[in-house]
C-alpha cells in the first residue's frame, strides 16, 4: 500500500491570500529534498506540503451540503483531468438519492452515482459496494466533502494515498462534529479548514493544506461556519486542481 507521511500543513490566511506565494513540497522518507521540484506559483496563496501522485480526481462521494457540492462540480468541470489511459472524466457520487449535487453534476455533464445505504444490511456492505462502483471509473483520486459517514477500513485500504477529505477545523484540532462551537469554547483566536488524506482514523490522516480565518468578537458557531465556507470551497478546489496537475 501507499505510505502516508506525517506532515504539518502550511496554512494560507483568508485575510491575505497572496497569488505570488509558492508551493513547497515537504520531503518524506522516499523523496530527498534535492529531488523536489522548484517552487511554482500557487493560486490564491495556497501551498501544499505533500506531493501527491493522483492526477485524475473523482469528486465523490458527494457532499450533502449544496454549496460545497457545487464547488466540487465546478472543479470537476473546469479542471482538465487526464488518466494514464488517455481518457478524461469524473464522477459525483452520493449516499443521498435526491442530493442537489447530483442534479448540478448532471447539468454539467458529469457522471453521477446515487447509492442508498438503507438497502444494505451493514455499513461495511454499503461501503464495499459504493467503492466497487467508484472503482469502475478507475479514479486516481477520490474527494470527500461533507460525506458524513465513517468509512469501513477494508473499503478504504485500496485507496490509501488516493482519497482526501476537507474538514472544518485546523487539524489535528477538533476531529469529528461541532468544530465551530468547540473552537469558540476553547477561545481559539484562529479557526479554519484542512484538506487531509483519509485513513481509518476519523479526521486523522496526514494534512495536505489548510486555510485559517480570525475568530471575531461576538462570533457564534453559525457566523463562524458561514464566514469559513467560501474559504473551504477555495481551498478544496485549489488543492484538487494542484493534485490533478501533478503538483
Short mmCIF file of C-alpha atoms in Angstrom, two decimals:
data_model
loop_
_atom_site.label_atom_id
_atom_site.label_comp_id
_atom_site.label_asym_id
_atom_site.label_seq_id
_atom_site.Cartn_x
_atom_site.Cartn_y
_atom_site.Cartn_z
CA UNK A 1 0.00 0.00 0.00
CA UNK A 2 0.91 3.66 -0.20
CA UNK A 3 2.86 5.03 2.74
CA UNK A 4 1.46 8.31 4.03
CA UNK A 5 3.93 10.71 5.62
CA UNK A 6 3.22 12.56 8.83
CA UNK A 7 3.40 16.23 7.87
CA UNK A 8 2.17 19.54 9.21
CA UNK A 9 0.03 21.68 6.90
CA UNK A 10 1.09 25.11 5.77
CA UNK A 11 -1.89 27.41 6.11
CA UNK A 12 -2.95 30.33 3.94
CA UNK A 13 -4.75 33.19 5.67
CA UNK A 14 -8.09 34.05 4.12
CA UNK A 15 -7.37 37.66 5.02
CA UNK A 16 -4.24 37.81 2.90
CA UNK A 17 -4.31 35.34 0.02
CA UNK A 18 -1.19 36.13 -1.96
CA UNK A 19 -1.09 34.96 -5.60
CA UNK A 20 2.69 35.35 -5.64
CA UNK A 21 3.32 32.83 -2.87
CA UNK A 22 4.75 29.44 -3.74
CA UNK A 23 4.05 25.77 -3.34
CA UNK A 24 6.77 23.94 -1.47
CA UNK A 25 6.79 20.18 -1.11
CA UNK A 26 7.97 18.75 2.16
CA UNK A 27 10.42 15.84 1.81
CA UNK A 28 9.37 12.46 3.14
CA UNK A 29 11.16 9.18 3.70
CA UNK A 30 11.04 8.40 -0.02
CA UNK A 31 11.88 11.76 -1.57
CA UNK A 32 15.10 13.58 -0.80
CA UNK A 33 14.97 17.35 -0.72
CA UNK A 34 17.27 17.55 -3.74
CA UNK A 35 14.71 15.65 -5.80
CA UNK A 36 11.90 18.10 -5.18
CA UNK A 37 10.79 20.42 -8.00
CA UNK A 38 11.38 24.15 -7.67
CA UNK A 39 8.60 26.29 -6.18
CA UNK A 40 5.72 27.13 -8.50
CA UNK A 41 3.14 29.90 -8.22
CA UNK A 42 0.07 28.74 -6.31
CA UNK A 43 -3.44 30.01 -6.97
CA UNK A 44 -4.93 32.04 -4.13
CA UNK A 45 -1.86 31.74 -1.97
CA UNK A 46 -2.23 28.02 -1.27
CA UNK A 47 0.81 25.88 -0.54
CA UNK A 48 0.82 22.10 -0.47
CA UNK A 49 3.18 20.21 1.76
CA UNK A 50 2.90 16.71 0.28
CA UNK A 51 3.46 15.85 -3.34
CA UNK A 52 0.52 13.71 -4.45
CA UNK A 53 0.54 11.06 -7.14
CA UNK A 54 -3.09 11.48 -8.17
CA UNK A 55 -3.79 13.27 -11.44
CA UNK A 56 -7.37 12.36 -12.26
CA UNK A 57 -9.82 13.18 -9.49
CA UNK A 58 -13.22 11.70 -9.00
CA UNK A 59 -15.36 14.11 -7.00
CA UNK A 60 -17.22 11.96 -4.53
CA UNK A 61 -18.75 10.58 -2.56
CA UNK A 62 -20.51 13.88 -2.81
CA UNK A 63 -21.35 16.34 -0.04
CA UNK A 64 -24.79 16.70 1.43
CA UNK A 65 -24.38 20.48 1.60
CA UNK A 66 -25.38 22.14 -1.62
CA UNK A 67 -22.76 24.87 -1.79
CA UNK A 68 -19.79 22.60 -1.18
CA UNK A 69 -21.19 20.14 -3.71
CA UNK A 70 -21.41 22.93 -6.25
CA UNK A 71 -17.77 23.75 -5.65
CA UNK A 72 -16.86 20.13 -6.36
CA UNK A 73 -18.86 20.10 -9.57
CA UNK A 74 -17.27 23.35 -10.70
CA UNK A 75 -13.83 21.94 -10.01
CA UNK A 76 -14.57 18.81 -12.00
CA UNK A 77 -15.97 20.80 -14.90
CA UNK A 78 -13.22 23.37 -15.17
CA UNK A 79 -10.12 21.24 -14.46
CA UNK A 80 -8.55 19.08 -17.17
CA UNK A 81 -8.40 15.51 -15.95
CA UNK A 82 -6.18 13.03 -17.72
CA UNK A 83 -5.85 9.38 -16.75
CA UNK A 84 -3.00 7.12 -17.72
CA UNK A 85 -5.30 5.56 -20.32
CA UNK A 86 -5.72 8.91 -22.01
CA UNK A 87 -9.39 9.10 -21.02
CA UNK A 88 -10.78 12.04 -19.11
CA UNK A 89 -13.83 12.31 -16.93
CA UNK A 90 -15.16 12.48 -13.41
CA UNK A 91 -17.88 11.14 -11.15
CA UNK A 92 -20.03 12.69 -8.44
CA UNK A 93 -21.44 10.09 -6.05
CA UNK A 94 -23.75 10.43 -3.07
CA UNK A 95 -25.48 8.39 -0.40
CA UNK A 96 -28.45 10.76 -0.80
CA UNK A 97 -30.63 9.82 -3.76
CA UNK A 98 -32.01 13.33 -4.17
CA UNK A 99 -28.89 15.32 -3.35
CA UNK A 100 -28.80 18.63 -5.26
CA UNK A 101 -25.16 17.86 -6.02
CA UNK A 102 -26.25 15.09 -8.35
CA UNK A 103 -28.55 17.35 -10.35
CA UNK A 104 -25.87 20.02 -10.62
CA UNK A 105 -23.31 17.46 -11.76
CA UNK A 106 -25.69 16.10 -14.38
CA UNK A 107 -26.28 19.60 -15.70
CA UNK A 108 -22.50 19.97 -16.03
CA UNK A 109 -22.24 16.71 -17.98
CA UNK A 110 -20.65 14.78 -15.12
CA UNK A 111 -21.50 11.12 -14.50
CA UNK A 112 -23.39 10.58 -11.24
CA UNK A 113 -23.95 7.72 -8.83
CA UNK A 114 -26.50 7.51 -6.02
CA UNK A 115 -26.50 4.59 -3.62
CA UNK A 116 -28.86 4.35 -0.64
CA UNK A 117 -27.26 2.81 2.47
CA UNK A 118 -30.68 1.74 3.71
CA UNK A 119 -30.60 -1.05 1.15
CA UNK A 120 -27.63 -2.76 2.83
CA UNK A 121 -27.53 -4.93 5.93
CA UNK A 122 -24.32 -3.39 7.26
CA UNK A 123 -22.21 -0.27 6.87
CA UNK A 124 -19.33 -2.42 5.61
CA UNK A 125 -21.52 -3.91 2.89
CA UNK A 126 -22.61 -0.46 1.72
CA UNK A 127 -19.05 0.87 1.70
CA UNK A 128 -17.78 -2.16 -0.23
CA UNK A 129 -20.46 -1.73 -2.90
CA UNK A 130 -20.01 2.02 -3.14
CA UNK A 131 -16.26 1.86 -3.61
CA UNK A 132 -16.57 -1.08 -6.01
CA UNK A 133 -18.80 1.08 -8.20
CA UNK A 134 -16.45 4.04 -7.91
CA UNK A 135 -13.53 1.77 -8.87
CA UNK A 136 -15.20 1.04 -12.21
CA UNK A 137 -14.33 4.61 -13.18
CA UNK A 138 -10.64 3.99 -12.36
CA UNK A 139 -10.06 7.20 -10.42
CA UNK A 140 -6.63 8.34 -9.33
CA UNK A 141 -8.19 10.49 -6.62
CA UNK A 142 -11.40 10.41 -4.60
CA UNK A 143 -12.53 13.65 -2.97
CA UNK A 144 -14.82 13.50 0.06
CA UNK A 145 -16.59 16.70 1.05
CA UNK A 146 -19.38 16.61 3.59
CA UNK A 147 -19.67 12.83 3.31
CA UNK A 148 -20.89 12.35 6.86
CA UNK A 149 -20.14 8.66 7.23
CA UNK A 150 -17.29 6.75 8.84
CA UNK A 151 -15.92 4.54 6.08
CA UNK A 152 -15.12 0.89 6.71
CA UNK A 153 -11.32 0.36 6.88
CA UNK A 154 -11.47 -2.55 4.43
CA UNK A 155 -13.11 -0.33 1.83
CA UNK A 156 -10.52 2.41 2.41
CA UNK A 157 -7.44 0.20 2.22
CA UNK A 158 -7.13 0.00 -1.60
CA UNK A 159 -7.33 3.80 -1.81
CA UNK A 160 -4.56 4.71 0.63
CA UNK A 161 -2.92 7.90 -0.61
CA UNK A 162 -5.65 8.44 -3.20
CA UNK A 163 -8.56 9.69 -1.11
CA UNK A 164 -8.80 13.12 0.51
CA UNK A 165 -11.31 14.97 2.64
CA UNK A 166 -11.95 18.52 3.77
CA UNK A 167 -12.69 19.10 7.44
CA UNK A 168 -13.80 22.40 9.04
CA UNK A 169 -11.07 22.77 11.64
CA UNK A 170 -7.33 23.29 11.82
CA UNK A 171 -6.48 19.63 12.29
CA UNK A 172 -5.41 17.94 14.46
CA UNK A 173 -7.73 20.17 16.49
CA UNK A 174 -11.38 19.15 16.69
CA UNK A 175 -11.87 15.99 14.65
CA UNK A 176 -15.49 14.97 14.32
CA UNK A 177 -18.54 17.19 14.72
CA UNK A 178 -19.32 20.67 16.11
CA UNK A 179 -15.93 22.09 15.21
CA UNK A 180 -17.02 25.74 15.17
CA UNK A 181 -18.60 25.52 18.61
CA UNK A 182 -15.56 23.75 20.02
CA UNK A 183 -13.19 26.38 18.63
CA UNK A 184 -15.23 29.13 20.26
CA UNK A 185 -15.48 27.28 23.58
CA UNK A 186 -11.70 26.88 23.59
CA UNK A 187 -11.19 30.60 22.97
CA UNK A 188 -9.12 30.00 19.84
CA UNK A 189 -8.02 33.18 18.05
CA UNK A 190 -7.90 31.31 14.73
CA UNK A 191 -10.16 28.76 13.09
CA UNK A 192 -10.09 27.18 9.67
CA UNK A 193 -10.36 24.14 7.42
CA UNK A 194 -7.96 21.38 6.44
CA UNK A 195 -7.68 19.10 3.42
CA UNK A 196 -6.19 15.79 4.53
CA UNK A 197 -5.64 12.23 3.42
CA UNK A 198 -8.36 9.85 4.59
CA UNK A 199 -7.39 6.95 6.84
CA UNK A 200 -9.32 4.64 9.14
CA UNK A 201 -8.85 7.18 11.96
CA UNK A 202 -11.64 9.77 11.97
CA UNK A 203 -10.21 13.02 10.50
CA UNK A 204 -6.80 11.69 11.49
CA UNK A 205 -5.00 11.31 8.16
CA UNK A 206 -1.94 13.41 7.23
CA UNK A 207 -2.87 17.01 6.40
CA UNK A 208 -2.17 18.44 2.93
CA UNK A 209 -3.18 22.10 3.10
CA UNK A 210 -5.32 24.37 5.21
CA UNK A 211 -6.82 27.83 5.37
CA UNK A 212 -7.31 29.89 8.51
CA UNK A 213 -9.55 32.79 9.50
CA UNK A 214 -9.58 35.05 12.54
CA UNK A 215 -12.22 34.45 15.19
CA UNK A 216 -14.06 37.72 15.78
CA UNK A 217 -15.60 39.04 19.00
CA UNK A 218 -19.26 38.03 19.09
CA UNK A 219 -18.84 35.13 16.69
CA UNK A 220 -21.29 32.26 17.02
CA UNK A 221 -20.89 28.77 15.59
CA UNK A 222 -23.24 29.85 12.78
CA UNK A 223 -21.40 33.05 11.84
CA UNK A 224 -18.04 31.31 12.03
CA UNK A 225 -19.25 28.47 9.80
CA UNK A 226 -20.74 30.86 7.26
CA UNK A 227 -17.62 33.01 7.07
CA UNK A 228 -15.38 29.97 6.65
CA UNK A 229 -17.49 28.25 4.00
CA UNK A 230 -16.28 30.20 0.96
CA UNK A 231 -12.69 29.66 2.00
CA UNK A 232 -13.38 25.93 2.38
CA UNK A 233 -14.55 25.92 -1.24
CA UNK A 234 -11.49 27.82 -2.43
CA UNK A 235 -9.16 25.54 -0.50
CA UNK A 236 -10.74 22.34 -1.78
CA UNK A 237 -10.92 23.42 -5.42
CA UNK A 238 -7.36 24.79 -5.40
CA UNK A 239 -5.99 21.65 -3.74
CA UNK A 240 -7.76 19.29 -6.16
CA UNK A 241 -6.57 21.37 -9.10
CA UNK A 242 -2.95 21.24 -7.94
CA UNK A 243 -3.11 17.50 -7.33
CA UNK A 244 -4.68 16.97 -10.75
CA UNK A 245 -1.81 18.93 -12.27
CA UNK A 246 0.70 16.66 -10.53
CA UNK A 247 1.98 19.40 -8.22
#
